[in-house]
Amino acid sequence: MADDLQGAGSGPDVPSYFRRMVGRNPPVDQVPHHHVAYAALGALLGLLAVEVPARLASLPSAGPLFLVGSMGASAVLVYGVPQSPLSQPRNLVGGHVLSAVVGVSCYRLLHVDAGLVGAIAVAVAVAVMLLARAVHPPAGATALIGATTESVHPLGYGYVVTPVLSGSVALLVVGLLLNNVSTDHRRHYPTRWW
C-alpha cells in the first residue's frame, strides 16, 4: 500500500488514493419482475425448509435456533443472484460448514472475551474460506454465531451438522428446484458445482 501512495518520489499521492473510492461500474440494471418473484418465493420456501430438521426431531421450540441469521443472507444470494460465484453450491455449503467448524473451535479453544473470540472466529473463517475457494459472505456470520451465541454452545460440533449443514443443503435443494423452473435461459442454478 505504501507503494500505491507514493508518487514519483514526491510523497503520497492522496488524490489518486481517494479517486479509487469513486467507483467505475455502470448503474445496476433493473431486475425483471419474474426474477423478483422467483427470488422472494425461493427465500420463503428455502427458509421454511431450513426449519424442517427441527420439526422432524420434534423440537418445535428449536425453530428460531434453526433459522440461523446467516441463512437469511444466503437466501438473498442463492435466490436473488443465483449466477453469482458466491452463490454456487461449493461456496454455499462449504463456506457455511467450514465457518461453523471454525466458530465452534474458536469458542472451545480460546478462553477470551466473547467479542475477541468472535472477531478471531470471523477472521479465521475468512482465511479458511479463501484458501478452500469456498467464499460465502453470510458464512462469516455462521462463524460468529458459533463462537459467541450461548444457545449454540451446548450443541458443540452438532451445530455444524444441524442447523448449518442441514440448513445450507435445504437452501441448495430449493435453489436447484426453483431456479431451474424458469424458461428464461438467464436464470439457472448452479453455474458450477465445484
PDB file of C-alpha atoms in Angstrom:
ATOM      1  CA  MET A   1       0.000   0.000   0.000  1.00  0.00           C
ATOM      2  CA  ALA A   2       2.888   2.337   0.691  1.00  0.00           C
ATOM      3  CA  ASP A   3       3.971   1.980  -2.937  1.00  0.00           C
ATOM      4  CA  ASP A   4       0.429   2.795  -4.046  1.00  0.00           C
ATOM      5  CA  LEU A   5       0.504   6.050  -2.115  1.00  0.00           C
ATOM      6  CA  GLN A   6       3.927   7.081  -3.355  1.00  0.00           C
ATOM      7  CA  GLY A   7       4.122   9.355  -6.361  1.00  0.00           C
ATOM      8  CA  ALA A   8       7.262   9.633  -8.468  1.00  0.00           C
ATOM      9  CA  GLY A   9       9.353  10.420  -5.417  1.00  0.00           C
ATOM     10  CA  SER A  10       7.134  13.367  -4.440  1.00  0.00           C
ATOM     11  CA  GLY A  11       5.391  11.828  -1.444  1.00  0.00           C
ATOM     12  CA  PRO A  12       1.953  10.251  -1.079  1.00  0.00           C
ATOM     13  CA  ASP A  13      -0.456  10.618  -3.983  1.00  0.00           C
ATOM     14  CA  VAL A  14      -3.509  11.125  -1.788  1.00  0.00           C
ATOM     15  CA  PRO A  15      -5.875  12.383  -4.542  1.00  0.00           C
ATOM     16  CA  SER A  16      -5.407   9.216  -6.612  1.00  0.00           C
ATOM     17  CA  TYR A  17      -5.970   7.107  -3.488  1.00  0.00           C
ATOM     18  CA  PHE A  18      -9.354   8.754  -2.913  1.00  0.00           C
ATOM     19  CA  ARG A  19     -10.276   8.567  -6.625  1.00  0.00           C
ATOM     20  CA  ARG A  20     -10.242   4.782  -6.260  1.00  0.00           C
ATOM     21  CA  MET A  21     -13.242   5.114  -3.948  1.00  0.00           C
ATOM     22  CA  VAL A  22     -15.475   6.748  -6.554  1.00  0.00           C
ATOM     23  CA  GLY A  23     -16.479   3.537  -8.311  1.00  0.00           C
ATOM     24  CA  ARG A  24     -16.353   2.988 -12.021  1.00  0.00           C
ATOM     25  CA  ASN A  25     -19.080   0.461 -12.775  1.00  0.00           C
ATOM     26  CA  PRO A  26     -22.306   1.481 -14.535  1.00  0.00           C
ATOM     27  CA  PRO A  27     -25.546   1.668 -12.523  1.00  0.00           C
ATOM     28  CA  VAL A  28     -27.226  -1.620 -11.630  1.00  0.00           C
ATOM     29  CA  ASP A  29     -29.849  -2.738 -14.152  1.00  0.00           C
ATOM     30  CA  GLN A  30     -33.473  -3.141 -13.106  1.00  0.00           C
ATOM     31  CA  VAL A  31     -34.270  -6.749 -12.227  1.00  0.00           C
ATOM     32  CA  PRO A  32     -37.147  -8.269 -14.234  1.00  0.00           C
ATOM     33  CA  HIS A  33     -40.306  -8.736 -12.154  1.00  0.00           C
ATOM     34  CA  HIS A  34     -40.401 -12.501 -12.678  1.00  0.00           C
ATOM     35  CA  HIS A  35     -36.872 -12.736 -11.211  1.00  0.00           C
ATOM     36  CA  VAL A  36     -38.079 -10.773  -8.182  1.00  0.00           C
ATOM     37  CA  ALA A  37     -40.982 -13.210  -7.761  1.00  0.00           C
ATOM     38  CA  TYR A  38     -38.676 -16.256  -8.014  1.00  0.00           C
ATOM     39  CA  ALA A  39     -36.266 -14.722  -5.508  1.00  0.00           C
ATOM     40  CA  ALA A  40     -38.993 -13.917  -2.975  1.00  0.00           C
ATOM     41  CA  LEU A  41     -40.636 -17.330  -3.331  1.00  0.00           C
ATOM     42  CA  GLY A  42     -37.241 -19.034  -3.060  1.00  0.00           C
ATOM     43  CA  ALA A  43     -36.402 -17.153   0.135  1.00  0.00           C
ATOM     44  CA  LEU A  44     -39.755 -18.112   1.646  1.00  0.00           C
ATOM     45  CA  LEU A  45     -39.548 -21.797   0.707  1.00  0.00           C
ATOM     46  CA  GLY A  46     -35.834 -22.065   1.437  1.00  0.00           C
ATOM     47  CA  LEU A  47     -36.076 -20.675   4.943  1.00  0.00           C
ATOM     48  CA  LEU A  48     -39.120 -22.825   5.696  1.00  0.00           C
ATOM     49  CA  ALA A  49     -37.068 -25.834   4.527  1.00  0.00           C
ATOM     50  CA  VAL A  50     -34.228 -24.862   6.875  1.00  0.00           C
ATOM     51  CA  GLU A  51     -36.579 -25.418   9.815  1.00  0.00           C
ATOM     52  CA  VAL A  52     -37.610 -28.932   8.707  1.00  0.00           C
ATOM     53  CA  PRO A  53     -34.904 -30.732  10.766  1.00  0.00           C
ATOM     54  CA  ALA A  54     -36.271 -29.136  13.950  1.00  0.00           C
ATOM     55  CA  ARG A  55     -39.765 -30.297  13.101  1.00  0.00           C
ATOM     56  CA  LEU A  56     -38.571 -33.813  12.198  1.00  0.00           C
ATOM     57  CA  ALA A  57     -36.722 -34.046  15.504  1.00  0.00           C
ATOM     58  CA  SER A  58     -39.904 -32.940  17.327  1.00  0.00           C
ATOM     59  CA  LEU A  59     -38.212 -29.800  18.565  1.00  0.00           C
ATOM     60  CA  PRO A  60     -40.893 -27.181  17.875  1.00  0.00           C
ATOM     61  CA  SER A  61     -39.322 -24.746  20.339  1.00  0.00           C
ATOM     62  CA  ALA A  62     -35.995 -25.015  18.495  1.00  0.00           C
ATOM     63  CA  GLY A  63     -37.388 -23.303  15.382  1.00  0.00           C
ATOM     64  CA  PRO A  64     -35.625 -19.955  15.865  1.00  0.00           C
ATOM     65  CA  LEU A  65     -32.311 -21.724  16.521  1.00  0.00           C
ATOM     66  CA  PHE A  66     -32.639 -23.484  13.188  1.00  0.00           C
ATOM     67  CA  LEU A  67     -33.245 -20.180  11.435  1.00  0.00           C
ATOM     68  CA  VAL A  68     -29.656 -19.056  11.831  1.00  0.00           C
ATOM     69  CA  GLY A  69     -29.469 -15.433  10.647  1.00  0.00           C
ATOM     70  CA  SER A  70     -26.758 -16.168   8.136  1.00  0.00           C
ATOM     71  CA  MET A  71     -29.173 -18.460   6.274  1.00  0.00           C
ATOM     72  CA  GLY A  72     -31.344 -15.433   5.516  1.00  0.00           C
ATOM     73  CA  ALA A  73     -28.385 -13.726   3.889  1.00  0.00           C
ATOM     74  CA  SER A  74     -27.614 -16.922   1.951  1.00  0.00           C
ATOM     75  CA  ALA A  75     -31.201 -16.925   0.671  1.00  0.00           C
ATOM     76  CA  VAL A  76     -30.598 -13.488  -0.843  1.00  0.00           C
ATOM     77  CA  LEU A  77     -27.610 -14.833  -2.764  1.00  0.00           C
ATOM     78  CA  VAL A  78     -28.996 -18.225  -3.827  1.00  0.00           C
ATOM     79  CA  TYR A  79     -32.400 -16.944  -4.956  1.00  0.00           C
ATOM     80  CA  GLY A  80     -31.663 -13.299  -5.732  1.00  0.00           C
ATOM     81  CA  VAL A  81     -28.397 -13.681  -7.650  1.00  0.00           C
ATOM     82  CA  PRO A  82     -28.104 -17.398  -8.456  1.00  0.00           C
ATOM     83  CA  GLN A  83     -25.358 -16.841 -11.060  1.00  0.00           C
ATOM     84  CA  SER A  84     -23.043 -15.133  -8.576  1.00  0.00           C
ATOM     85  CA  PRO A  85     -19.863 -17.102  -7.873  1.00  0.00           C
ATOM     86  CA  LEU A  86     -20.636 -16.585  -4.168  1.00  0.00           C
ATOM     87  CA  SER A  87     -23.997 -18.396  -4.563  1.00  0.00           C
ATOM     88  CA  GLN A  88     -22.674 -21.656  -6.005  1.00  0.00           C
ATOM     89  CA  PRO A  89     -23.036 -24.958  -4.090  1.00  0.00           C
ATOM     90  CA  ARG A  90     -19.360 -25.234  -3.142  1.00  0.00           C
ATOM     91  CA  ASN A  91     -19.476 -21.724  -1.715  1.00  0.00           C
ATOM     92  CA  LEU A  92     -22.873 -22.067  -0.044  1.00  0.00           C
ATOM     93  CA  VAL A  93     -22.376 -25.408   1.675  1.00  0.00           C
ATOM     94  CA  GLY A  94     -18.594 -25.352   2.001  1.00  0.00           C
ATOM     95  CA  GLY A  95     -18.453 -21.796   3.280  1.00  0.00           C
ATOM     96  CA  HIS A  96     -21.079 -22.414   5.950  1.00  0.00           C
ATOM     97  CA  VAL A  97     -19.676 -25.756   7.109  1.00  0.00           C
ATOM     98  CA  LEU A  98     -16.079 -24.555   7.289  1.00  0.00           C
ATOM     99  CA  SER A  99     -17.133 -21.395   9.120  1.00  0.00           C
ATOM    100  CA  ALA A 100     -19.264 -23.346  11.595  1.00  0.00           C
ATOM    101  CA  VAL A 101     -16.299 -25.601  12.409  1.00  0.00           C
ATOM    102  CA  VAL A 102     -14.116 -22.535  12.887  1.00  0.00           C
ATOM    103  CA  GLY A 103     -16.694 -20.792  15.087  1.00  0.00           C
ATOM    104  CA  VAL A 104     -17.219 -23.768  17.393  1.00  0.00           C
ATOM    105  CA  SER A 105     -13.473 -24.476  17.552  1.00  0.00           C
ATOM    106  CA  CYS A 106     -12.663 -20.892  18.487  1.00  0.00           C
ATOM    107  CA  TYR A 107     -15.261 -20.960  21.257  1.00  0.00           C
ATOM    108  CA  ARG A 108     -13.886 -24.239  22.626  1.00  0.00           C
ATOM    109  CA  LEU A 109     -10.180 -23.425  22.308  1.00  0.00           C
ATOM    110  CA  LEU A 110      -9.986 -19.725  23.105  1.00  0.00           C
ATOM    111  CA  HIS A 111     -10.997 -18.730  26.576  1.00  0.00           C
ATOM    112  CA  VAL A 112     -11.137 -14.995  25.983  1.00  0.00           C
ATOM    113  CA  ASP A 113     -13.752 -12.255  25.845  1.00  0.00           C
ATOM    114  CA  ALA A 114     -16.736 -13.067  23.555  1.00  0.00           C
ATOM    115  CA  GLY A 115     -16.031 -10.035  21.372  1.00  0.00           C
ATOM    116  CA  LEU A 116     -12.451 -11.120  20.823  1.00  0.00           C
ATOM    117  CA  VAL A 117     -13.313 -14.773  20.176  1.00  0.00           C
ATOM    118  CA  GLY A 118     -15.990 -13.651  17.700  1.00  0.00           C
ATOM    119  CA  ALA A 119     -13.578 -11.414  15.821  1.00  0.00           C
ATOM    120  CA  ILE A 120     -10.948 -14.156  15.711  1.00  0.00           C
ATOM    121  CA  ALA A 121     -13.527 -16.696  14.505  1.00  0.00           C
ATOM    122  CA  VAL A 122     -14.633 -14.474  11.620  1.00  0.00           C
ATOM    123  CA  ALA A 123     -11.034 -13.643  10.667  1.00  0.00           C
ATOM    124  CA  VAL A 124     -10.028 -17.311  10.627  1.00  0.00           C
ATOM    125  CA  ALA A 125     -13.228 -18.266   8.754  1.00  0.00           C
ATOM    126  CA  VAL A 126     -12.465 -15.681   6.054  1.00  0.00           C
ATOM    127  CA  ALA A 127      -8.951 -17.088   5.656  1.00  0.00           C
ATOM    128  CA  VAL A 128     -10.177 -20.699   5.565  1.00  0.00           C
ATOM    129  CA  MET A 129     -12.903 -19.913   3.005  1.00  0.00           C
ATOM    130  CA  LEU A 130     -10.417 -18.086   0.782  1.00  0.00           C
ATOM    131  CA  LEU A 131      -7.908 -20.938   0.989  1.00  0.00           C
ATOM    132  CA  ALA A 132     -10.637 -23.512   0.265  1.00  0.00           C
ATOM    133  CA  ARG A 133     -12.036 -21.421  -2.606  1.00  0.00           C
ATOM    134  CA  ALA A 134     -15.444 -21.570  -0.908  1.00  0.00           C
ATOM    135  CA  VAL A 135     -16.131 -17.923  -0.077  1.00  0.00           C
ATOM    136  CA  HIS A 136     -19.703 -17.269   1.006  1.00  0.00           C
ATOM    137  CA  PRO A 137     -20.061 -13.910   2.816  1.00  0.00           C
ATOM    138  CA  PRO A 138     -23.023 -14.945   5.014  1.00  0.00           C
ATOM    139  CA  ALA A 139     -20.848 -17.734   6.421  1.00  0.00           C
ATOM    140  CA  GLY A 140     -18.856 -15.109   8.315  1.00  0.00           C
ATOM    141  CA  ALA A 141     -21.958 -14.719  10.462  1.00  0.00           C
ATOM    142  CA  THR A 142     -22.134 -18.501  10.849  1.00  0.00           C
ATOM    143  CA  ALA A 143     -18.655 -18.441  12.415  1.00  0.00           C
ATOM    144  CA  LEU A 144     -19.599 -15.501  14.628  1.00  0.00           C
ATOM    145  CA  ILE A 145     -22.779 -17.228  15.803  1.00  0.00           C
ATOM    146  CA  GLY A 146     -20.899 -20.467  16.545  1.00  0.00           C
ATOM    147  CA  ALA A 147     -18.288 -18.612  18.568  1.00  0.00           C
ATOM    148  CA  THR A 148     -20.470 -16.194  20.527  1.00  0.00           C
ATOM    149  CA  THR A 149     -24.086 -17.392  20.820  1.00  0.00           C
ATOM    150  CA  GLU A 150     -24.791 -19.017  24.170  1.00  0.00           C
ATOM    151  CA  SER A 151     -27.749 -21.063  22.923  1.00  0.00           C
ATOM    152  CA  VAL A 152     -25.461 -22.644  20.303  1.00  0.00           C
ATOM    153  CA  HIS A 153     -22.613 -23.562  22.678  1.00  0.00           C
ATOM    154  CA  PRO A 154     -24.342 -26.650  24.173  1.00  0.00           C
ATOM    155  CA  LEU A 155     -24.651 -28.089  20.638  1.00  0.00           C
ATOM    156  CA  GLY A 156     -20.878 -28.139  20.227  1.00  0.00           C
ATOM    157  CA  TYR A 157     -19.905 -29.539  16.829  1.00  0.00           C
ATOM    158  CA  GLY A 158     -23.515 -30.658  16.401  1.00  0.00           C
ATOM    159  CA  TYR A 159     -24.087 -27.046  15.286  1.00  0.00           C
ATOM    160  CA  VAL A 160     -22.057 -27.859  12.182  1.00  0.00           C
ATOM    161  CA  VAL A 161     -24.462 -30.641  11.191  1.00  0.00           C
ATOM    162  CA  THR A 162     -27.759 -29.103  12.342  1.00  0.00           C
ATOM    163  CA  PRO A 163     -28.601 -26.327  11.684  1.00  0.00           C
ATOM    164  CA  VAL A 164     -25.648 -25.348   9.467  1.00  0.00           C
ATOM    165  CA  LEU A 165     -25.108 -28.294   7.098  1.00  0.00           C
ATOM    166  CA  SER A 166     -28.776 -29.265   7.029  1.00  0.00           C
ATOM    167  CA  GLY A 167     -29.807 -25.638   6.519  1.00  0.00           C
ATOM    168  CA  SER A 168     -27.376 -24.925   3.706  1.00  0.00           C
ATOM    169  CA  VAL A 169     -28.344 -28.177   1.959  1.00  0.00           C
ATOM    170  CA  ALA A 170     -32.029 -27.241   2.308  1.00  0.00           C
ATOM    171  CA  LEU A 171     -31.324 -23.854   0.690  1.00  0.00           C
ATOM    172  CA  LEU A 172     -29.367 -25.622  -2.054  1.00  0.00           C
ATOM    173  CA  VAL A 173     -32.168 -28.108  -2.824  1.00  0.00           C
ATOM    174  CA  VAL A 174     -34.803 -25.372  -3.009  1.00  0.00           C
ATOM    175  CA  GLY A 175     -32.398 -23.354  -5.161  1.00  0.00           C
ATOM    176  CA  LEU A 176     -31.962 -26.267  -7.563  1.00  0.00           C
ATOM    177  CA  LEU A 177     -35.706 -26.851  -7.825  1.00  0.00           C
ATOM    178  CA  LEU A 178     -36.871 -23.253  -8.069  1.00  0.00           C
ATOM    179  CA  ASN A 179     -34.098 -21.523 -10.004  1.00  0.00           C
ATOM    180  CA  ASN A 180     -34.408 -24.017 -12.850  1.00  0.00           C
ATOM    181  CA  VAL A 181     -38.202 -23.822 -13.237  1.00  0.00           C
ATOM    182  CA  SER A 182     -37.982 -20.618 -15.253  1.00  0.00           C
ATOM    183  CA  THR A 183     -37.872 -20.867 -19.034  1.00  0.00           C
ATOM    184  CA  ASP A 184     -35.616 -17.803 -19.021  1.00  0.00           C
ATOM    185  CA  HIS A 185     -32.197 -19.169 -20.063  1.00  0.00           C
ATOM    186  CA  ARG A 186     -30.509 -16.490 -17.920  1.00  0.00           C
ATOM    187  CA  ARG A 187     -31.970 -17.946 -14.725  1.00  0.00           C
ATOM    188  CA  HIS A 188     -30.414 -21.306 -13.906  1.00  0.00           C
ATOM    189  CA  TYR A 189     -28.577 -22.767 -10.958  1.00  0.00           C
ATOM    190  CA  PRO A 190     -25.831 -23.686 -10.440  1.00  0.00           C
ATOM    191  CA  THR A 191     -23.345 -22.299 -12.904  1.00  0.00           C
ATOM    192  CA  ARG A 192     -20.788 -24.750 -11.465  1.00  0.00           C
ATOM    193  CA  TRP A 193     -20.747 -27.392  -8.742  1.00  0.00           C
ATOM    194  CA  TRP A 194     -17.085 -27.439  -7.831  1.00  0.00           C
TER     195      TRP A 194
END
